[in-house]
Coordinates of C-alpha atoms in Angstrom, one line a residue:
M384 CA 30.1 -51.1 268.3
E385 CA 33.7 -50.1 267.8
N386 CA 35.2 -49.7 264.4
D387 CA 38.7 -50.1 262.9
Q388 CA 39.7 -46.5 263.7
A389 CA 39.1 -47.1 267.4
R390 CA 40.6 -50.6 267.5
F391 CA 43.8 -49.8 265.6
K392 CA 44.5 -46.7 267.8
D393 CA 44.2 -48.7 271.0
Y394 CA 47.6 -50.0 272.1
S395 CA 46.3 -53.3 273.6
R396 CA 44.3 -54.1 270.5
A397 CA 47.4 -53.3 268.3
L398 CA 49.3 -55.8 270.4
E399 CA 46.6 -58.4 269.9
Y400 CA 46.5 -57.8 266.2
D401 CA 50.3 -58.2 266.0
R402 CA 50.2 -61.5 268.0
K403 CA 47.6 -63.0 265.6
A404 CA 49.4 -61.8 262.5
A405 CA 52.6 -63.4 263.7
K406 CA 50.8 -66.8 263.9
S407 CA 49.1 -66.7 260.5
D408 CA 50.4 -69.3 258.1
I409 CA 48.3 -67.7 255.3
R410 CA 50.3 -64.4 255.7
A411 CA 53.6 -66.3 255.7
Q412 CA 52.7 -68.2 252.5
L413 CA 51.7 -65.0 250.6
V414 CA 55.0 -63.1 251.4
P415 CA 57.0 -64.8 248.6
K416 CA 54.3 -64.1 246.1
L417 CA 54.3 -60.4 247.1
V418 CA 58.1 -60.2 246.8
E419 CA 57.9 -61.8 243.3
A420 CA 55.3 -59.3 242.2
L421 CA 57.3 -56.3 243.4
D422 CA 60.3 -57.5 241.4
F423 CA 63.0 -55.4 243.2
R424 CA 65.8 -54.1 241.0
G425 CA 68.3 -53.0 243.6
N426 CA 68.5 -49.8 245.8
D427 CA 64.7 -49.5 245.6
Y428 CA 62.9 -46.9 247.6
V429 CA 59.7 -48.6 248.8
L430 CA 56.5 -47.5 250.4
D431 CA 54.6 -50.0 252.6
L432 CA 51.1 -48.3 252.8
A433 CA 49.2 -49.1 256.0
T434 CA 52.2 -50.9 257.4
G435 CA 50.5 -51.5 260.7
T436 CA 53.1 -53.2 263.0
G437 CA 55.4 -53.9 260.1
R438 CA 54.6 -57.6 259.8
F439 CA 54.9 -57.6 256.0
A440 CA 57.7 -54.9 255.9
R441 CA 60.0 -57.2 257.9
P442 CA 60.1 -60.2 255.5
V443 CA 59.9 -58.0 252.4
A444 CA 62.9 -56.0 253.6
Q445 CA 65.0 -59.2 253.6
H446 CA 64.7 -59.3 249.8
L447 CA 65.8 -55.7 249.2
R448 CA 69.2 -55.3 247.6
G449 CA 69.9 -51.9 249.1
G450 CA 67.3 -49.1 249.4
K451 CA 64.8 -48.4 252.0
I452 CA 61.2 -49.2 253.1
I453 CA 59.0 -46.4 254.5
G454 CA 56.1 -47.8 256.5
L455 CA 53.2 -45.4 256.5
D456 CA 50.2 -45.7 258.8
E457 CA 47.8 -43.3 260.5
A458 CA 47.4 -45.5 263.7
F459 CA 50.0 -44.4 266.2
A460 CA 49.3 -47.5 268.4
M461 CA 50.2 -49.8 265.5
L462 CA 53.3 -47.9 264.7
R463 CA 54.3 -48.0 268.4
V464 CA 53.9 -51.7 268.6
G465 CA 55.9 -52.0 265.4
Q466 CA 58.6 -49.7 266.8
E467 CA 58.9 -51.9 269.9
Q468 CA 59.4 -54.9 267.7
T469 CA 62.1 -53.2 265.6
E470 CA 63.9 -52.2 268.7
K471 CA 64.2 -55.8 269.6
E472 CA 64.9 -57.0 266.1
P473 CA 65.6 -54.2 263.5
I474 CA 64.1 -54.3 260.0
P475 CA 66.9 -53.5 257.5
G476 CA 66.4 -50.1 255.8
F477 CA 63.0 -49.5 257.5
L478 CA 61.6 -46.2 258.6
A479 CA 58.1 -45.6 260.0
A480 CA 56.0 -42.5 259.2
A481 CA 52.6 -41.3 260.2
G482 CA 50.1 -40.3 257.5
T483 CA 46.8 -41.1 255.8
A484 CA 46.0 -43.1 252.7
E485 CA 44.2 -40.2 251.2
A486 CA 47.2 -37.7 251.3
F487 CA 50.6 -39.3 251.4
P488 CA 53.2 -37.0 253.0
F489 CA 55.7 -37.5 250.1
R490 CA 56.7 -35.6 246.9
D491 CA 55.7 -36.8 243.4
G492 CA 57.7 -39.6 241.8
V493 CA 59.9 -40.6 244.7
F494 CA 59.2 -44.3 245.1
D495 CA 60.2 -47.3 243.0
R496 CA 57.7 -49.6 244.5
V497 CA 54.5 -49.3 246.6
F498 CA 52.6 -52.1 248.3
T499 CA 49.7 -52.5 250.6
V500 CA 48.7 -55.7 252.3
F501 CA 45.4 -56.6 254.0
A502 CA 44.4 -53.0 254.1
L503 CA 42.5 -52.1 250.9
H504 CA 39.2 -53.2 252.5
H505 CA 39.7 -50.6 255.3
F506 CA 40.3 -47.5 253.1
G507 CA 37.5 -45.0 253.0
N508 CA 38.4 -43.7 249.5
P509 CA 40.2 -46.4 247.4
P510 CA 40.2 -44.4 244.1
L511 CA 41.9 -41.5 245.9
M512 CA 44.4 -43.8 247.5
M513 CA 45.2 -45.3 244.1
R514 CA 45.8 -41.9 242.6
E515 CA 48.1 -41.0 245.5
A516 CA 50.1 -44.2 244.9
Y517 CA 50.3 -43.3 241.2
R518 CA 51.5 -39.8 242.1
V519 CA 54.4 -40.9 244.4
L520 CA 55.7 -43.6 242.1
K521 CA 58.4 -43.0 239.5
P522 CA 57.5 -43.8 235.8
G523 CA 57.8 -47.6 235.5
G524 CA 57.2 -48.0 239.3
R525 CA 55.0 -50.8 240.6
F526 CA 52.1 -50.8 243.0
A527 CA 51.2 -54.2 244.5
I528 CA 47.9 -54.9 246.3
L529 CA 47.4 -58.0 248.4
D530 CA 44.0 -58.3 250.0
P531 CA 41.3 -60.8 250.9
V532 CA 38.6 -60.9 248.3
V533 CA 35.0 -62.0 247.7
A534 CA 34.4 -64.5 245.0
T535 CA 33.7 -63.3 241.4
A536 CA 30.0 -62.5 241.1
E537 CA 28.4 -64.7 238.4
D538 CA 24.8 -63.6 239.0
S539 CA 22.5 -61.5 241.2
L540 CA 22.7 -64.1 244.0
D541 CA 26.4 -63.7 244.3
E542 CA 26.0 -59.9 244.3
A543 CA 23.4 -60.2 247.1
I544 CA 25.9 -62.3 249.1
H545 CA 28.7 -59.7 248.5
D546 CA 26.4 -57.0 249.9
L547 CA 25.5 -59.1 253.0
I548 CA 29.2 -59.9 253.7
N549 CA 30.1 -56.2 253.6
Q550 CA 27.1 -55.2 255.7
I551 CA 28.0 -57.7 258.4
F552 CA 31.6 -56.7 258.4
R553 CA 30.8 -53.0 258.7
R554 CA 29.1 -53.7 262.1
G555 CA 32.5 -54.4 263.6
H556 CA 34.8 -52.6 261.3
G557 CA 33.1 -49.3 260.5
E558 CA 31.2 -47.9 257.6
N559 CA 34.2 -47.8 255.2
F560 CA 34.8 -51.5 255.2
H561 CA 34.5 -53.2 251.8
Y562 CA 35.8 -56.5 250.5
H563 CA 36.4 -56.2 246.7
S564 CA 36.7 -59.0 244.1
A565 CA 39.9 -59.5 242.2
E566 CA 38.3 -57.9 239.2
D567 CA 37.3 -54.8 241.2
I568 CA 40.9 -54.3 242.2
Q569 CA 42.1 -54.5 238.6
D570 CA 39.4 -51.9 237.7
L571 CA 40.5 -49.5 240.4
L572 CA 44.1 -49.7 239.3
G573 CA 43.2 -49.2 235.7
R574 CA 41.0 -46.1 236.5
A575 CA 44.0 -44.6 238.4
G576 CA 46.2 -44.9 235.3
F577 CA 48.1 -48.1 236.1
E578 CA 48.7 -50.8 233.6
V579 CA 47.9 -54.1 235.3
R580 CA 50.9 -56.4 235.1
R581 CA 49.8 -59.2 237.3
A582 CA 46.6 -60.5 238.7
D583 CA 46.7 -63.7 240.8
L584 CA 44.0 -65.3 242.9
H585 CA 45.3 -67.5 245.8
I586 CA 42.8 -69.9 247.3
F587 CA 43.5 -71.4 250.7
S588 CA 41.5 -74.5 251.6
I589 CA 40.6 -74.6 255.3
D590 CA 39.6 -77.6 257.4
Q591 CA 40.3 -76.7 261.0
E592 CA 39.1 -76.1 264.5
G593 CA 38.4 -72.4 265.2
M594 CA 39.3 -69.3 263.1
E595 CA 42.9 -68.9 264.3
G596 CA 45.2 -67.8 261.5
I597 CA 42.3 -66.7 259.2
P598 CA 42.5 -62.9 258.7
T599 CA 39.3 -61.3 260.2
G600 CA 38.3 -64.9 261.1
R601 CA 36.0 -64.0 264.0
H602 CA 34.0 -61.7 261.8
W603 CA 33.8 -64.3 259.0
L604 CA 32.1 -66.6 261.5
E605 CA 29.6 -63.9 262.2
V606 CA 28.9 -63.7 258.5
A607 CA 28.4 -67.5 258.3
E608 CA 26.0 -67.4 261.2
Q609 CA 24.0 -64.6 259.6
M610 CA 23.7 -66.6 256.4
Q611 CA 21.8 -69.3 258.3
E612 CA 19.0 -66.8 258.6
E613 CA 18.9 -66.0 254.9
S614 CA 17.1 -67.9 252.1
P615 CA 18.1 -71.5 251.4
E616 CA 19.5 -70.4 248.1
I617 CA 21.8 -67.8 249.7
K618 CA 22.9 -70.1 252.5
R619 CA 23.7 -72.9 250.0
R620 CA 25.6 -70.6 247.6
F621 CA 27.6 -69.1 250.5
E622 CA 28.7 -72.5 251.7
E623 CA 29.7 -73.5 248.1
K624 CA 31.8 -70.4 247.5
Y625 CA 33.1 -69.7 251.0
F626 CA 32.8 -72.1 253.9
R627 CA 30.5 -74.0 256.3
Y628 CA 30.9 -74.4 260.0
E629 CA 29.8 -76.8 262.7
K630 CA 29.4 -75.9 266.4
N631 CA 29.8 -78.3 269.3
G632 CA 29.4 -76.3 272.4
E633 CA 32.0 -73.5 272.2
A634 CA 34.1 -75.4 269.7
V635 CA 33.8 -74.5 266.0
H636 CA 35.0 -76.5 263.0
V637 CA 35.4 -74.6 259.8
R638 CA 35.7 -76.2 256.3
G639 CA 35.9 -74.3 253.1
K640 CA 38.1 -71.8 251.3
F641 CA 39.3 -68.2 251.5
G642 CA 40.5 -66.1 248.5
F643 CA 43.3 -63.5 248.4
A644 CA 44.1 -61.4 245.3
L645 CA 47.6 -60.2 244.4
V646 CA 47.2 -57.5 241.8
C647 CA 50.2 -55.4 240.5
G648 CA 50.0 -52.3 238.4
E649 CA 52.8 -50.3 236.7
K650 CA 52.9 -46.6 236.3
R651 CA 53.0 -45.8 232.6

């Protein structure tokens, strides 16, 4: 089964990703929260890590008061789709660059702000990525992470569900895939030397037909289907903390909630 590396480097898949991202109300509602956390000061030099097609760089750039946003990504297909979009409708102060999350192609202490959105769960080495973000920030600079998260583990049953969720997602997204909890993200930032300034959990209640607009929605449905084969305790807990679904032929109705953490650290 293909993984994220293969999908994101395929031009047609990058186009499909961009189409879905453009139609996501969840993404649109989270943008103002991200901008608030970044707290631009004016003439900021900003890094959008794993920018993809620039779907978050575009609205964030509208709030810059001078400065530039550098969009870094290792998937040329994603950057190409983003470039085609910016040729039609330029993003103010935006420049795209190719590079990996484990070795940023930038000098120490050059950025005022760094952010990464819906990407942390794809990174193969989150601690190294965190250290790279710390390295390229100026003292007092901020690093904001916005990502889907698993619910806080309260007992071993929750931990077992976390493991199952990540195992199932790895089938379609590769061996590096890992959804963290909000607390995990805070811990990663702290270990990299950041002082956590903000940690918000945004819960979106869902009651809809199909998975359209839900990030990685198709694979979440695979998770829910797999849970039907687990113990009654695991199935019940998953439906309490995540969602349940009903199928009628090819139609699927989803009812539940999805969590997204926005955690912001400051370089000491």
